Amino acid sequence: MADNSSFKTDRGAGGETHQHVPKSADHQTAEHLTTNQGIRVSDNQNQLKSGPRGPVLLEDFVLREKIFHFDHERIPERIVHARGSAAHGFFELYESLSDITKADLFQRAGEKTPLFTRFSTVAGGAGSVDTPRDVRGFAVKFYTQEGNWDLVGNNIPVFFIQDAIKFPDLVHSVKMEADRGFPQAASAHDTFWDFISLMPESTHMIMWAMSDRTIPRSLRTIEGFGVHTFRLVNAKGVSTFVKFHWKPKQGLQSTIWDEAVKIAGADPDFHRRDLFEAITSGDFPEWELGIQAFDQAFADSLPFDVLDPTKFIPEELLPVRPIGRMVLDRWPDNFFAETEQVAYCPANIVPGVDFTNDPLLQGRLFSYLDTQHSRLGTSNFHQIPINAPKCPVMNFQRDGHMQMTQPKGRANYEPNSLSDQGEIGGPRECPVTGFETFPSADDASEQGDKLRIRPESFADHYSQARLFFRSLDAPEQAHLASALVFELSKVEIAAIRTRMLGNLVNVDPDLAKRVADGLNMPLPKASPTAAPVLDMDLSPALRIISGPLDLDTLKGRKVGVLIADGSDAAEVTAVTTAVAKAGGKAMIIAPRIGGAKLSDGTLLPADGQLAGTPSVMVDAIAVVLSEDGCAMLLKEAAAVQFVMDAFGHLKAIGHSAAAKPLLDKAGVEPDEGVTDLGADFIAAGGKRFWDREPGVRTLA
Ligand code: HDE
């Protein structure tokens, strides 16, 4: 072995392993490697042996401890939402909400509350890819001065089921099939659609799940929702119903399915990397927190039950009032310690916020403590720094695995009179400032016999599914129908497909027909419904494409600038400067990572190698090539595919005149999104050109 810095021989001098040899143990500092007992380690390269080739000695406690700890590095992953990425940040209140809530974080305009937000996919394991078609978790832990409040939501405002007792069935059905162990992170398989087709209440959520919402471009471009109806309670004890919304300042943007599939191969960590790069480069993602606040009379006026988690309140009926903003400005120091060990729980609420009787929420309140215990292995998981409240925690709970606190005195019970003796008596309850459950029954639903039934008011499973589908823009409707065709085409049992089509007829006969045609199957009769299907007023606010959050901006987006030897230096500079000025990030892509020699003789290093950086990784492309450079790239499949995919994924393509042959070979046809490298390209860069779509793929 040439490098002996990590290799100690038995042949004397050459075996010194460390350049820095501390003189004495008196100066034990952070630079010295130690065991977990604080013993300084002399050699971290070689285990203790009897003789140079001899057996390893059992007494090698340094080796034993190191391997022991390593062997136990993995902990059980989350049963759902295993794959996630998180960041620190703060919530800043716009104006006092003291009229509707006494929650401390909502009292003083301008006040900032630290928080930790974790985004996740639901179905895949911790090592699965970032871009499957899946719901995204959107969980926020607010470290308020009156304790932790966890708003554990999703990027979709409704859910698959109405009753917690169905959750294990739902999750079993979507996860890998029990006998074969596949597919990973995919709902496109028999058991999921079998369950869904038998559960009409999931139809509304299925519309959302098959829409472009579940293939987001970035975690920075998703909305978040608290899903359930919660309560805010003010100092007078008056309750207001509330739905929570997170609106991304970056806009709402999704990928195209073909793109999402290709990203999965090109960069399985696409979303995590994107969030990491944005935060570490100072482009802090931001969301506005908004509320839909309403009273019982408003709730009674709706044609559905606000306790039913398969329903949402259209913004056209009740606008979302922005109340503050969340900025994510710090990436965690350590993924495991923070992102993996963070333990959210919908039951973590603060005085001024309260639950409703939503039966799904009630089930969740019960469930999350269990999961954290089995995942983190101790009832003291709240003491892990990422979970610990940033206000004092004082009670008589004691002991348990991994107890980190050392309470003084003998008062571990209450009431006690020990303080009368000058001893520590411990904390006491406070009827004035302590959390008090809002006493009122939700429209008397707390009274009555013990029953295992669903209320009649939960019986309509199709009206909002119809409302959702019909509110979308035409391209989004086509994507949704095509997603259903894709997923159901992976279902092997034909009867499941037919049953699903019967449910879709109730949603919208045209949608059902399009899906049936896409499957090349006959359209069955509508399945029976438990309540009449209503034609509700449409909600254009639900659209991603041409909706209120369709920003068409280059801000926070990436432009891939494809160069090769001979590319015009002035053109490259002009386009990268203009992209930066528009708030975007130019990524230089060249055949080799070392870069390409530009027309002025300078070597411009690349940010990505062409073969490893397909255009799915960026939002728009600029192809800046000389005649010779273009001639060379015409023979590179990766270059042709780069341009072909950008066109197929409806992205803007700016190009130098000499790059035209590459565009021709990639089948690029002229349209508004195909421009020169000037201002037109910058204007087009943040857009997708939906008119192009019918020419590049057949949609249902
Ligand atoms: Fe969860 N859910 N869930 N869930 N959920 C978990 O808790 C559960 C539901 C959501 O980033 C688990 O720590 C039940 C709805 C998010 O760490 C577990 C029911 C919504 C996250 C659990 C639901 C969510 C979880 C798994 C039906 C949207 C990730 C690991 C009664 C409003 C949080 C864990 C993170 C995680 C149970 C339904 C959101 C097993 C029983 C509805 C964002 O406790």
XYZ file of C-alpha atoms and ligand atoms in Angstrom:
744
model
C 0.000 0.000 0.000
C 1.528 3.260 -1.119
C -0.229 5.609 1.248
C 0.757 4.503 4.704
C -1.091 7.244 6.519
C -3.820 4.739 7.283
C -1.663 1.672 7.605
C 0.635 0.794 10.438
C 3.139 -1.947 9.728
C 5.147 -4.036 12.124
C 8.276 -2.896 10.398
C 9.023 0.191 12.372
C 9.401 3.775 11.327
C 7.066 4.028 8.312
C 4.143 3.040 10.491
C 3.402 6.412 12.130
C -0.277 7.100 11.529
C -0.851 10.604 12.815
C 0.768 13.840 11.873
C -0.560 15.566 14.951
C 0.506 13.724 18.069
C -0.913 15.328 21.218
C 1.603 15.580 23.972
C -0.573 15.004 26.990
C -4.111 14.135 27.924
C -4.439 17.383 29.810
C -5.592 19.197 26.735
C -8.459 17.052 25.608
C -10.184 19.183 22.966
C -12.668 18.721 20.152
C -9.892 17.813 17.752
C -9.121 14.577 19.530
C -10.975 11.453 18.530
C -12.446 9.675 21.560
C -14.673 6.711 22.334
C -18.162 7.375 23.645
C -16.666 7.182 27.130
C -14.316 10.035 26.315
C -11.203 7.865 26.081
C -8.774 9.304 23.548
C -8.242 6.942 20.603
C -4.676 6.358 19.472
C -5.383 4.504 16.230
C -8.570 4.646 14.186
C -7.166 2.620 11.288
C -6.196 -0.746 12.725
C -7.917 -3.177 15.072
C -6.056 -4.729 17.946
C -4.411 -8.004 16.904
C -2.183 -10.544 18.478
C 0.818 -10.178 16.188
C 0.662 -8.459 12.778
C -1.367 -11.247 11.093
C -2.816 -12.721 14.215
C -6.365 -13.030 15.541
C -8.243 -9.930 16.614
C -8.444 -9.545 20.362
C -11.793 -9.544 22.149
C -10.572 -6.831 24.442
C -10.487 -4.262 21.628
C -13.139 -2.014 23.181
C -12.478 0.701 20.599
C -13.427 -1.647 17.768
C -16.291 -3.220 19.717
C -17.877 0.119 20.562
C -17.484 1.504 17.043
C -19.013 -1.523 15.319
C -21.712 -1.881 17.996
C -22.838 1.675 17.424
C -22.704 1.304 13.667
C -24.765 -1.894 13.792
C -27.564 0.055 15.421
C -27.487 3.161 13.254
C -30.775 2.411 11.522
C -34.038 2.889 13.338
C -37.466 1.765 12.136
C -38.547 4.093 9.377
C -41.915 5.821 9.460
C -44.655 3.419 8.446
C -45.944 6.148 6.114
C -44.194 9.376 5.063
C -40.837 7.602 5.416
C -39.135 9.626 2.705
C -38.846 13.246 3.714
C -36.793 16.422 3.664
C -36.954 19.179 6.229
C -35.711 22.615 7.118
C -35.710 25.147 9.917
C -37.356 28.513 9.593
C -39.765 30.901 11.199
C -43.373 31.985 11.110
C -44.058 35.721 11.116
C -47.513 36.981 12.024
C -49.025 39.759 9.856
C -51.584 41.085 12.347
C -52.913 40.137 15.740
C -55.620 37.479 15.696
C -56.531 38.075 19.336
C -60.175 38.531 18.318
C -60.438 34.875 17.309
C -57.660 33.081 19.175
C -55.691 33.383 22.361
C -52.842 31.296 20.920
C -49.673 33.092 21.925
C -48.058 32.898 18.486
C -51.052 34.735 16.975
C -51.092 37.743 19.330
C -48.411 40.219 18.262
C -48.015 41.436 14.672
C -44.502 40.969 13.367
C -43.538 38.390 15.983
C -41.528 35.450 14.740
C -41.945 31.880 15.961
C -39.242 29.311 15.131
C -40.396 26.200 13.323
C -39.231 23.009 11.644
C -41.009 21.817 8.505
C -40.811 18.360 6.977
C -42.097 17.477 3.514
C -42.559 13.860 2.563
C -43.958 11.360 0.144
C -46.392 8.896 1.667
C -46.036 5.450 0.180
C -42.340 4.855 -0.488
C -39.640 3.766 1.931
C -36.994 6.122 3.282
C -34.669 5.329 0.382
C -37.268 5.660 -2.366
C -37.193 8.341 -5.041
C -38.535 11.878 -4.646
C -40.825 12.073 -7.668
C -43.382 9.259 -7.700
C -47.011 10.155 -8.166
C -47.902 10.590 -4.497
C -49.437 12.928 -1.978
C -46.862 15.119 -0.218
C -46.831 15.470 3.559
C -46.465 19.034 4.823
C -45.756 18.957 8.552
C -44.858 22.064 10.552
C -43.703 22.108 14.164
C -44.086 25.605 15.651
C -41.936 26.052 18.761
C -44.210 28.606 20.448
C -43.620 30.202 23.823
C -46.565 28.203 25.133
C -45.401 24.858 23.836
C -45.165 23.040 20.532
C -47.957 23.199 17.984
C -47.731 20.658 15.154
C -49.772 21.320 12.037
C -49.380 17.949 10.326
C -50.957 18.340 6.921
C -50.677 17.351 3.289
C -50.438 19.142 -0.053
C -54.025 18.135 -0.785
C -56.922 19.516 1.281
C -58.928 16.296 1.522
C -58.189 12.684 2.396
C -58.992 9.182 1.098
C -61.074 8.012 4.032
C -63.570 9.369 6.510
C -62.858 7.120 9.448
C -59.545 6.260 11.104
C -60.412 2.564 11.253
C -59.805 2.362 7.481
C -56.274 3.847 7.589
C -54.327 0.579 7.980
C -56.319 -0.881 5.053
C -55.601 2.138 2.880
C -51.892 2.071 3.659
C -51.583 -1.700 3.244
C -53.279 -1.443 -0.134
C -50.942 1.236 -1.503
C -47.691 -0.142 -0.118
C -45.744 -2.962 -1.798
C -47.987 -5.990 -2.296
C -47.582 -8.387 0.599
C -46.492 -11.509 -1.255
C -44.174 -9.988 -3.886
C -42.694 -6.949 -2.207
C -43.363 -4.573 -5.107
C -44.103 -2.037 -6.432
C -42.186 0.479 -4.353
C -43.630 3.988 -4.026
C -46.334 3.468 -6.630
C -50.091 3.387 -6.439
C -50.350 1.838 -9.914
C -51.091 -1.733 -8.887
C -53.949 -4.118 -8.153
C -54.311 -3.881 -4.396
C -54.499 -0.082 -4.250
C -57.125 0.187 -6.968
C -59.009 -2.803 -5.602
C -59.395 -0.997 -2.291
C -60.129 2.389 -3.881
C -62.724 0.989 -6.256
C -64.528 -0.514 -3.261
C -64.361 2.740 -1.266
C -66.477 5.384 -3.004
C -65.551 7.910 -0.282
C -62.007 7.976 -1.689
C -63.132 9.142 -5.138
C -62.702 12.829 -4.417
C -59.154 12.356 -3.127
C -58.422 10.169 -6.154
C -59.228 13.110 -8.410
C -56.590 15.152 -6.590
C -54.146 12.256 -6.461
C -54.399 11.708 -10.216
C -54.055 15.435 -10.898
C -50.762 17.231 -11.447
C -50.704 18.084 -7.707
C -49.009 14.767 -6.949
C -46.121 15.274 -9.373
C -44.792 18.624 -8.116
C -41.840 20.356 -9.736
C -40.387 21.196 -6.332
C -41.289 21.009 -2.681
C -41.113 24.786 -2.902
C -44.019 24.809 -5.357
C -46.640 22.913 -3.388
C -49.518 24.132 -1.283
C -50.148 22.769 2.183
C -53.409 22.125 4.015
C -54.352 21.240 7.561
C -57.102 19.115 5.951
C -59.387 18.778 8.970
C -61.584 21.517 10.342
C -59.939 22.839 13.505
C -61.029 25.470 15.993
C -59.499 28.711 17.116
C -60.622 29.766 20.599
C -60.304 33.308 21.931
C -59.778 34.573 25.482
C -63.529 34.769 26.031
C -63.863 31.106 25.169
C -65.566 31.731 21.826
C -64.725 29.163 19.159
C -64.328 29.759 15.410
C -63.988 26.909 12.945
C -60.887 27.116 10.805
C -59.196 25.456 7.844
C -55.451 26.064 7.448
C -53.772 26.723 4.075
C -50.128 27.195 3.080
C -49.678 29.107 -0.198
C -46.243 28.946 -1.847
C -44.766 32.347 -2.741
C -42.807 30.501 -5.443
C -46.092 29.670 -7.174
C -47.686 26.310 -7.751
C -45.935 24.170 -10.321
C -45.908 20.572 -11.363
C -44.014 18.359 -13.760
C -45.288 16.329 -16.654
C -45.647 12.634 -15.876
C -43.025 11.568 -18.408
C -40.705 14.120 -16.848
C -41.323 12.899 -13.282
C -40.517 9.343 -14.384
C -37.259 10.425 -16.015
C -36.252 12.590 -13.059
C -36.587 9.517 -10.842
C -33.764 7.903 -12.801
C -31.641 11.001 -13.339
C -31.790 12.258 -9.770
C -33.676 10.216 -7.160
C -33.073 13.077 -4.700
C -34.420 15.761 -7.011
C -36.704 17.429 -4.489
C -34.349 17.133 -1.555
C -31.477 18.562 -3.597
C -33.671 21.392 -4.885
C -34.709 22.385 -1.366
C -31.140 22.070 -0.101
C -29.741 24.180 -2.947
C -32.376 26.871 -2.574
C -31.881 27.221 1.175
C -28.108 26.971 1.237
C -27.805 29.520 -1.595
C -29.966 32.024 0.290
C -33.045 31.726 -1.933
C -35.302 30.990 1.045
C -38.626 29.417 0.144
C -41.656 31.071 1.609
C -45.309 30.222 2.161
C -48.187 32.310 3.369
C -50.319 30.788 6.087
C -53.967 31.496 5.441
C -57.170 30.591 7.185
C -60.747 30.057 6.217
C -62.516 31.029 9.436
C -66.248 30.370 9.811
C -68.993 29.822 12.314
C -71.619 27.163 12.820
C -74.177 29.037 10.714
C -71.809 29.022 7.737
C -71.053 25.349 8.326
C -74.776 24.616 8.372
C -75.223 26.431 5.056
C -72.873 24.038 3.215
C -74.169 21.011 1.322
C -71.624 18.817 3.124
C -70.382 18.264 6.644
C -67.318 20.265 7.718
C -66.325 17.336 9.917
C -65.984 15.127 6.840
C -62.280 15.081 5.819
C -63.147 14.115 2.243
C -64.569 17.619 1.695
C -63.009 21.059 1.362
C -64.443 24.562 1.290
C -63.910 26.221 -2.113
C -62.164 29.564 -1.859
C -64.922 31.080 -3.952
C -67.316 30.325 -1.087
C -64.961 31.456 1.635
C -61.762 33.308 0.731
C -58.495 32.382 2.395
C -57.305 35.145 4.700
C -53.490 35.417 4.830
C -52.338 35.672 8.458
C -48.578 35.292 8.263
C -45.662 33.842 6.408
C -43.276 30.943 6.861
C -39.707 31.283 5.663
C -37.413 28.254 5.549
C -33.930 29.657 5.994
C -31.762 26.978 7.533
C -30.932 23.463 6.414
C -30.517 21.023 9.317
C -26.981 20.315 10.508
C -27.626 16.613 10.644
C -30.201 14.717 8.642
C -30.697 11.891 11.104
C -30.736 13.921 14.304
C -33.279 16.362 12.960
C -35.195 15.243 9.856
C -35.337 11.582 10.845
C -35.911 12.020 14.566
C -38.455 14.798 14.370
C -41.731 13.484 15.740
C -44.883 15.282 14.663
C -48.191 14.710 16.372
C -51.517 16.349 15.510
C -52.374 16.181 19.223
C -49.658 18.759 19.925
C -51.714 21.925 20.143
C -51.501 25.070 22.197
C -54.125 27.041 24.155
C -56.195 28.921 21.571
C -56.247 26.063 19.042
C -58.535 23.060 19.404
C -59.866 20.003 17.617
C -63.226 19.192 16.139
C -64.961 15.851 16.044
C -63.683 15.045 12.548
C -63.455 11.262 13.016
C -60.235 10.990 11.050
C -58.588 13.694 13.123
C -59.759 12.008 16.302
C -58.117 8.758 15.168
C -54.895 10.593 14.382
C -54.792 12.192 17.816
C -54.613 8.711 19.238
C -52.175 7.197 16.748
C -49.060 9.319 16.479
C -47.656 8.783 19.995
C -47.555 5.062 19.328
C -45.680 5.408 16.101
C -43.099 7.736 17.650
C -42.555 5.302 20.493
C -41.883 2.390 18.184
C -39.752 4.504 15.870
C -37.666 6.332 18.460
C -37.715 3.561 21.035
C -38.559 5.530 24.151
C -41.332 7.530 25.706
C -38.718 10.272 26.185
C -38.504 11.126 22.473
C -39.784 14.610 23.328
C -36.396 15.315 24.900
C -34.506 14.902 21.613
C -33.420 18.455 20.730
C -35.467 18.666 17.509
C -38.619 17.676 19.402
C -38.014 19.572 22.629
C -40.196 22.623 23.203
C -38.323 25.900 23.451
C -40.271 26.851 26.581
C -39.898 25.275 30.043
C -41.255 21.728 30.440
C -42.171 20.866 34.030
C -44.114 17.903 35.316
C -43.879 14.785 37.442
C -43.323 12.340 34.620
C -40.147 10.432 35.379
C -37.679 7.837 34.184
C -38.069 5.663 31.107
C -35.472 4.737 28.500
C -32.977 7.459 27.677
C -34.043 9.878 30.365
C -32.010 13.030 29.786
C -33.228 15.234 32.607
C -32.077 15.008 36.225
C -34.919 16.355 38.344
C -33.872 17.356 41.825
C -35.656 16.489 45.055
C -38.192 13.824 46.000
C -41.370 15.479 44.785
C -42.357 13.181 41.934
C -46.065 13.215 42.779
C -48.745 15.852 43.176
C -50.369 17.098 45.360
C -47.466 17.317 47.739
C -46.674 19.629 50.643
C -42.900 19.399 50.437
C -42.420 23.072 49.685
C -43.861 23.775 53.170
C -40.733 22.033 54.474
C -38.416 24.104 52.316
C -38.015 21.279 49.815
C -38.694 21.452 46.095
C -42.434 21.013 45.616
C -42.569 21.045 41.843
C -44.961 22.679 39.381
C -48.737 23.058 39.722
C -51.629 23.179 37.281
C -52.985 26.578 36.238
C -56.726 26.811 35.621
C -56.301 30.292 34.139
C -53.569 29.870 31.544
C -53.577 26.094 31.163
C -54.984 24.379 28.087
C -58.732 23.973 28.346
C -60.669 21.867 25.909
C -63.432 23.752 24.136
C -66.547 22.402 25.849
C -69.200 22.594 23.159
C -70.389 19.601 21.217
C -70.193 20.017 17.443
C -73.866 20.567 16.641
C -74.811 18.138 19.372
C -72.938 15.265 17.705
C -71.368 14.317 21.010
C -74.672 13.186 22.391
C -76.372 9.957 21.514
C -75.910 6.232 21.626
C -72.629 4.481 21.048
C -72.724 3.501 17.379
C -70.454 2.231 14.661
C -71.977 4.220 11.828
C -71.214 7.048 9.411
C -73.506 10.043 9.655
C -75.894 10.670 6.770
C -74.129 13.998 6.277
C -71.020 12.098 5.104
C -72.888 10.126 2.424
C -72.164 12.206 -0.678
C -68.948 10.834 -2.174
C -69.045 12.266 -5.669
C -70.183 15.918 -5.798
C -66.840 17.410 -4.824
C -64.959 14.940 -7.015
C -67.030 16.305 -9.891
C -66.447 19.869 -8.735
C -62.692 19.286 -8.663
C -62.465 17.683 -12.102
C -64.701 20.209 -13.803
C -62.886 23.182 -12.253
C -59.568 22.290 -13.875
C -58.144 23.763 -17.045
C -58.326 21.521 -20.136
C -54.660 20.370 -20.066
C -54.960 19.493 -16.378
C -58.129 17.520 -17.050
C -56.327 15.640 -19.794
C -53.416 14.879 -17.448
C -55.813 13.618 -14.791
C -57.648 11.363 -17.242
C -54.321 10.079 -18.589
C -53.039 9.394 -15.076
C -56.107 7.251 -14.457
C -55.463 5.409 -17.723
C -51.822 4.876 -16.777
C -52.594 3.617 -13.281
C -55.502 1.394 -14.278
C -53.466 -0.028 -17.166
C -51.107 -1.422 -14.521
C -54.026 -3.129 -12.786
C -54.053 -6.774 -13.850
C -57.500 -7.750 -12.575
C -59.932 -6.407 -15.190
C -62.894 -6.413 -12.791
C -61.152 -3.758 -10.677
C -60.779 -1.495 -13.712
C -64.448 -1.940 -14.558
C -65.526 -1.190 -10.990
C -63.410 1.950 -10.984
C -64.929 3.068 -14.286
C -68.383 2.641 -12.738
C -67.354 5.048 -9.954
C -65.917 7.513 -12.450
C -69.233 7.698 -14.313
C -70.645 9.276 -11.166
C -67.877 11.858 -11.150
C -68.231 12.875 -14.778
C -69.452 10.711 -17.664
C -67.043 12.402 -20.066
C -64.077 11.647 -17.796
C -65.212 8.039 -17.442
C -65.557 7.715 -21.229
C -62.088 9.120 -21.830
C -60.580 6.699 -19.337
C -62.542 3.758 -20.747
C -61.333 4.646 -24.257
C -57.780 4.930 -22.983
C -58.103 1.426 -21.548
C -59.957 0.224 -24.611
C -62.684 -1.153 -22.375
C -66.463 -0.751 -22.467
C -67.963 1.890 -20.200
C -70.038 0.217 -17.476
C -73.126 1.670 -15.833
C -72.658 4.120 -13.007
C -72.087 2.452 -9.651
C -74.804 3.004 -7.022
C -74.505 6.189 -4.969
C -75.486 6.775 -1.353
C -76.628 10.349 -2.033
C -77.571 12.386 -5.111
C -74.577 13.866 -6.963
C -74.751 17.666 -6.999
C -73.506 20.110 -9.616
C -71.725 22.579 -7.378
C -70.353 25.943 -8.476
C -66.921 25.433 -9.991
C -63.747 26.633 -8.276
C -61.164 28.023 -10.726
C -58.925 28.683 -7.707
C -58.145 24.951 -7.807
C -56.230 25.204 -11.062
C -52.493 24.913 -11.228
C -52.379 25.915 -14.888
C -53.717 29.465 -15.254
C -54.800 29.447 -11.619
C -54.010 32.155 -9.060
C -50.595 30.672 -8.244
C -49.467 30.045 -11.831
C -46.624 32.569 -11.754
C -44.814 31.821 -15.044
C -41.622 33.155 -13.560
C -37.945 32.351 -13.845
C -37.491 33.316 -10.205
C -36.124 30.352 -8.294
C -36.104 28.234 -11.476
C -33.202 26.662 -13.350
C -32.110 27.149 -16.950
C -29.820 24.555 -18.504
C -27.308 26.233 -20.808
C -25.914 23.624 -23.180
C -22.472 24.491 -24.487
C -19.670 22.731 -26.342
C -16.241 23.700 -27.629
C -16.566 26.798 -29.804
C -19.749 28.206 -28.182
C -19.887 31.962 -28.491
C -18.556 33.461 -25.268
C -20.618 36.643 -25.565
C -23.828 34.683 -26.124
C -23.144 32.454 -23.139
C -22.456 35.442 -20.893
C -25.496 37.315 -22.134
C -27.912 34.477 -21.507
C -26.520 33.501 -18.104
C -26.545 37.135 -16.967
C -30.109 37.662 -18.150
C -31.270 34.491 -16.379
C -29.647 35.614 -13.130
C -31.199 39.057 -13.498
C -34.614 37.442 -13.816
C -33.991 35.624 -10.515
C -33.196 32.267 -12.095
C -30.147 30.066 -11.945
C -28.182 29.185 -15.056
C -26.633 25.729 -15.047
C -23.843 25.196 -17.564
C -24.097 21.776 -19.171
C -21.275 20.502 -21.368
C -20.198 17.131 -22.772
C -17.438 17.005 -20.158
C -17.530 18.308 -16.582
C -14.199 20.113 -16.948
C -16.007 22.452 -19.298
C -15.786 23.616 -22.903
C -13.468 26.037 -24.650
C -15.503 29.039 -25.749
C -14.968 31.170 -28.861
C -12.685 33.536 -26.959
C -10.424 30.717 -25.829
C -11.606 30.614 -22.218
C -12.448 27.300 -20.627
C -15.885 27.495 -19.008
C -16.282 24.740 -16.390
C -19.592 22.880 -16.454
C -22.064 22.472 -13.579
C -23.316 19.258 -15.113
C -22.043 16.644 -17.549
C -24.417 16.286 -20.480
C -24.856 12.505 -20.134
C -25.715 12.874 -16.454
C -27.789 16.033 -16.675
C -30.818 15.496 -18.871
C -33.075 18.485 -19.451
C -35.636 17.123 -16.955
C -33.384 18.609 -14.287
C -34.084 22.171 -15.424
C -37.062 24.362 -16.218
C -35.915 25.717 -19.591
C -32.940 25.235 -21.900
C -30.640 27.548 -23.827
C -28.672 25.777 -26.535
C -25.612 27.879 -27.294
C -23.571 26.102 -29.942
C -21.192 26.939 -32.776
C -21.539 25.162 -36.118
C -18.741 22.750 -35.220
C -20.089 22.229 -31.720
C -23.519 21.473 -33.108
C -22.127 19.055 -35.696
C -20.394 17.187 -32.892
C -23.504 17.029 -30.686
C -25.660 15.740 -33.542
C -23.902 12.440 -32.934
C -24.631 12.458 -29.197
C -27.910 10.790 -28.282
C -27.796 12.587 -24.923
C -27.757 15.955 -26.701
C -30.601 15.067 -29.048
C -32.609 13.668 -26.115
C -31.818 16.801 -24.091
C -33.552 18.977 -26.644
C -36.283 16.477 -27.535
C -37.341 16.113 -23.897
C -37.321 19.859 -23.276
C -39.669 20.190 -26.237
C -41.806 17.247 -25.150
C -42.009 18.591 -21.620
C -43.283 21.862 -23.066
C -40.352 23.972 -21.874
C -38.904 27.108 -23.401
C -36.005 26.485 -25.764
C -33.682 29.382 -26.581
C -30.983 28.675 -29.141
C -28.150 30.187 -31.132
C -28.600 30.210 -34.916
C -25.932 27.535 -35.346
C -27.772 25.169 -32.973
C -30.738 24.814 -35.338
C -29.664 21.429 -36.835
C -29.736 19.909 -33.331
C -33.247 21.242 -32.792
C -34.308 19.840 -36.158
C -32.895 16.424 -35.329
C -34.756 16.505 -32.000
C -38.029 17.159 -33.825
C -38.494 20.678 -32.440
C -41.215 22.550 -34.261
C -41.371 26.336 -34.152
C -43.756 27.837 -31.620
C -43.906 30.657 -29.090
C -41.653 28.751 -26.724
C -38.842 28.284 -29.244
C -36.878 31.524 -29.341
C -33.500 33.119 -29.896
C -31.356 33.788 -26.839
C -32.622 37.317 -26.169
C -35.468 38.861 -24.218
C -38.043 36.497 -25.720
C -36.268 33.580 -24.121
C -36.217 35.220 -20.701
C -39.925 36.021 -21.038
C -40.669 32.429 -22.079
C -38.301 30.755 -19.607
C -40.710 30.307 -16.708
C -43.595 29.008 -18.792
C -44.812 25.715 -20.115
C -46.319 25.756 -23.583
C -49.487 23.761 -23.175
C -50.610 24.300 -26.764
C -47.648 22.184 -27.802
C -48.864 19.159 -25.868
C -51.405 17.619 -28.279
C -48.616 17.516 -30.894
C -46.195 15.584 -28.684
C -48.305 13.021 -26.825
C -51.695 11.393 -26.920
C -53.676 12.182 -23.819
C -56.904 10.648 -22.679
Fe -50.576 10.594 9.215
N -49.258 9.371 10.138
N -52.078 9.336 9.727
N -51.896 11.667 8.125
N -49.107 11.794 8.645
C -47.943 9.562 10.201
O -46.580 9.345 12.083
C -52.009 8.365 10.656
C -53.228 11.442 7.987
C -49.216 12.975 7.957
O -43.032 14.383 8.473
C -47.258 8.597 11.112
O -44.469 10.004 12.545
C -53.299 7.810 10.906
C -53.878 12.550 7.375
C -47.924 13.543 7.721
O -42.836 13.060 10.197
C -48.421 7.789 11.713
C -54.147 8.464 10.076
C -52.888 13.457 7.142
C -47.019 12.656 8.312
C -49.605 8.378 10.997
C -53.377 9.431 9.337
C -51.655 12.902 7.603
C -47.792 11.598 8.885
C -46.189 7.779 10.463
C -55.634 8.239 9.906
C -53.008 14.835 6.462
C -45.508 12.758 8.321
C -44.889 8.306 10.979
C -56.400 8.324 11.101
C -53.802 15.764 7.229
C -45.002 13.556 9.461
C -45.236 9.298 11.937
C -43.503 13.681 9.375
C -47.255 10.529 9.588
C -50.833 7.956 11.264
C -53.943 10.260 8.350
C -50.430 13.608 7.500
C -48.323 6.289 11.573
C -53.591 6.700 11.879
C -55.377 12.699 7.093
C -47.586 14.831 6.979
O -48.539 8.010 13.085
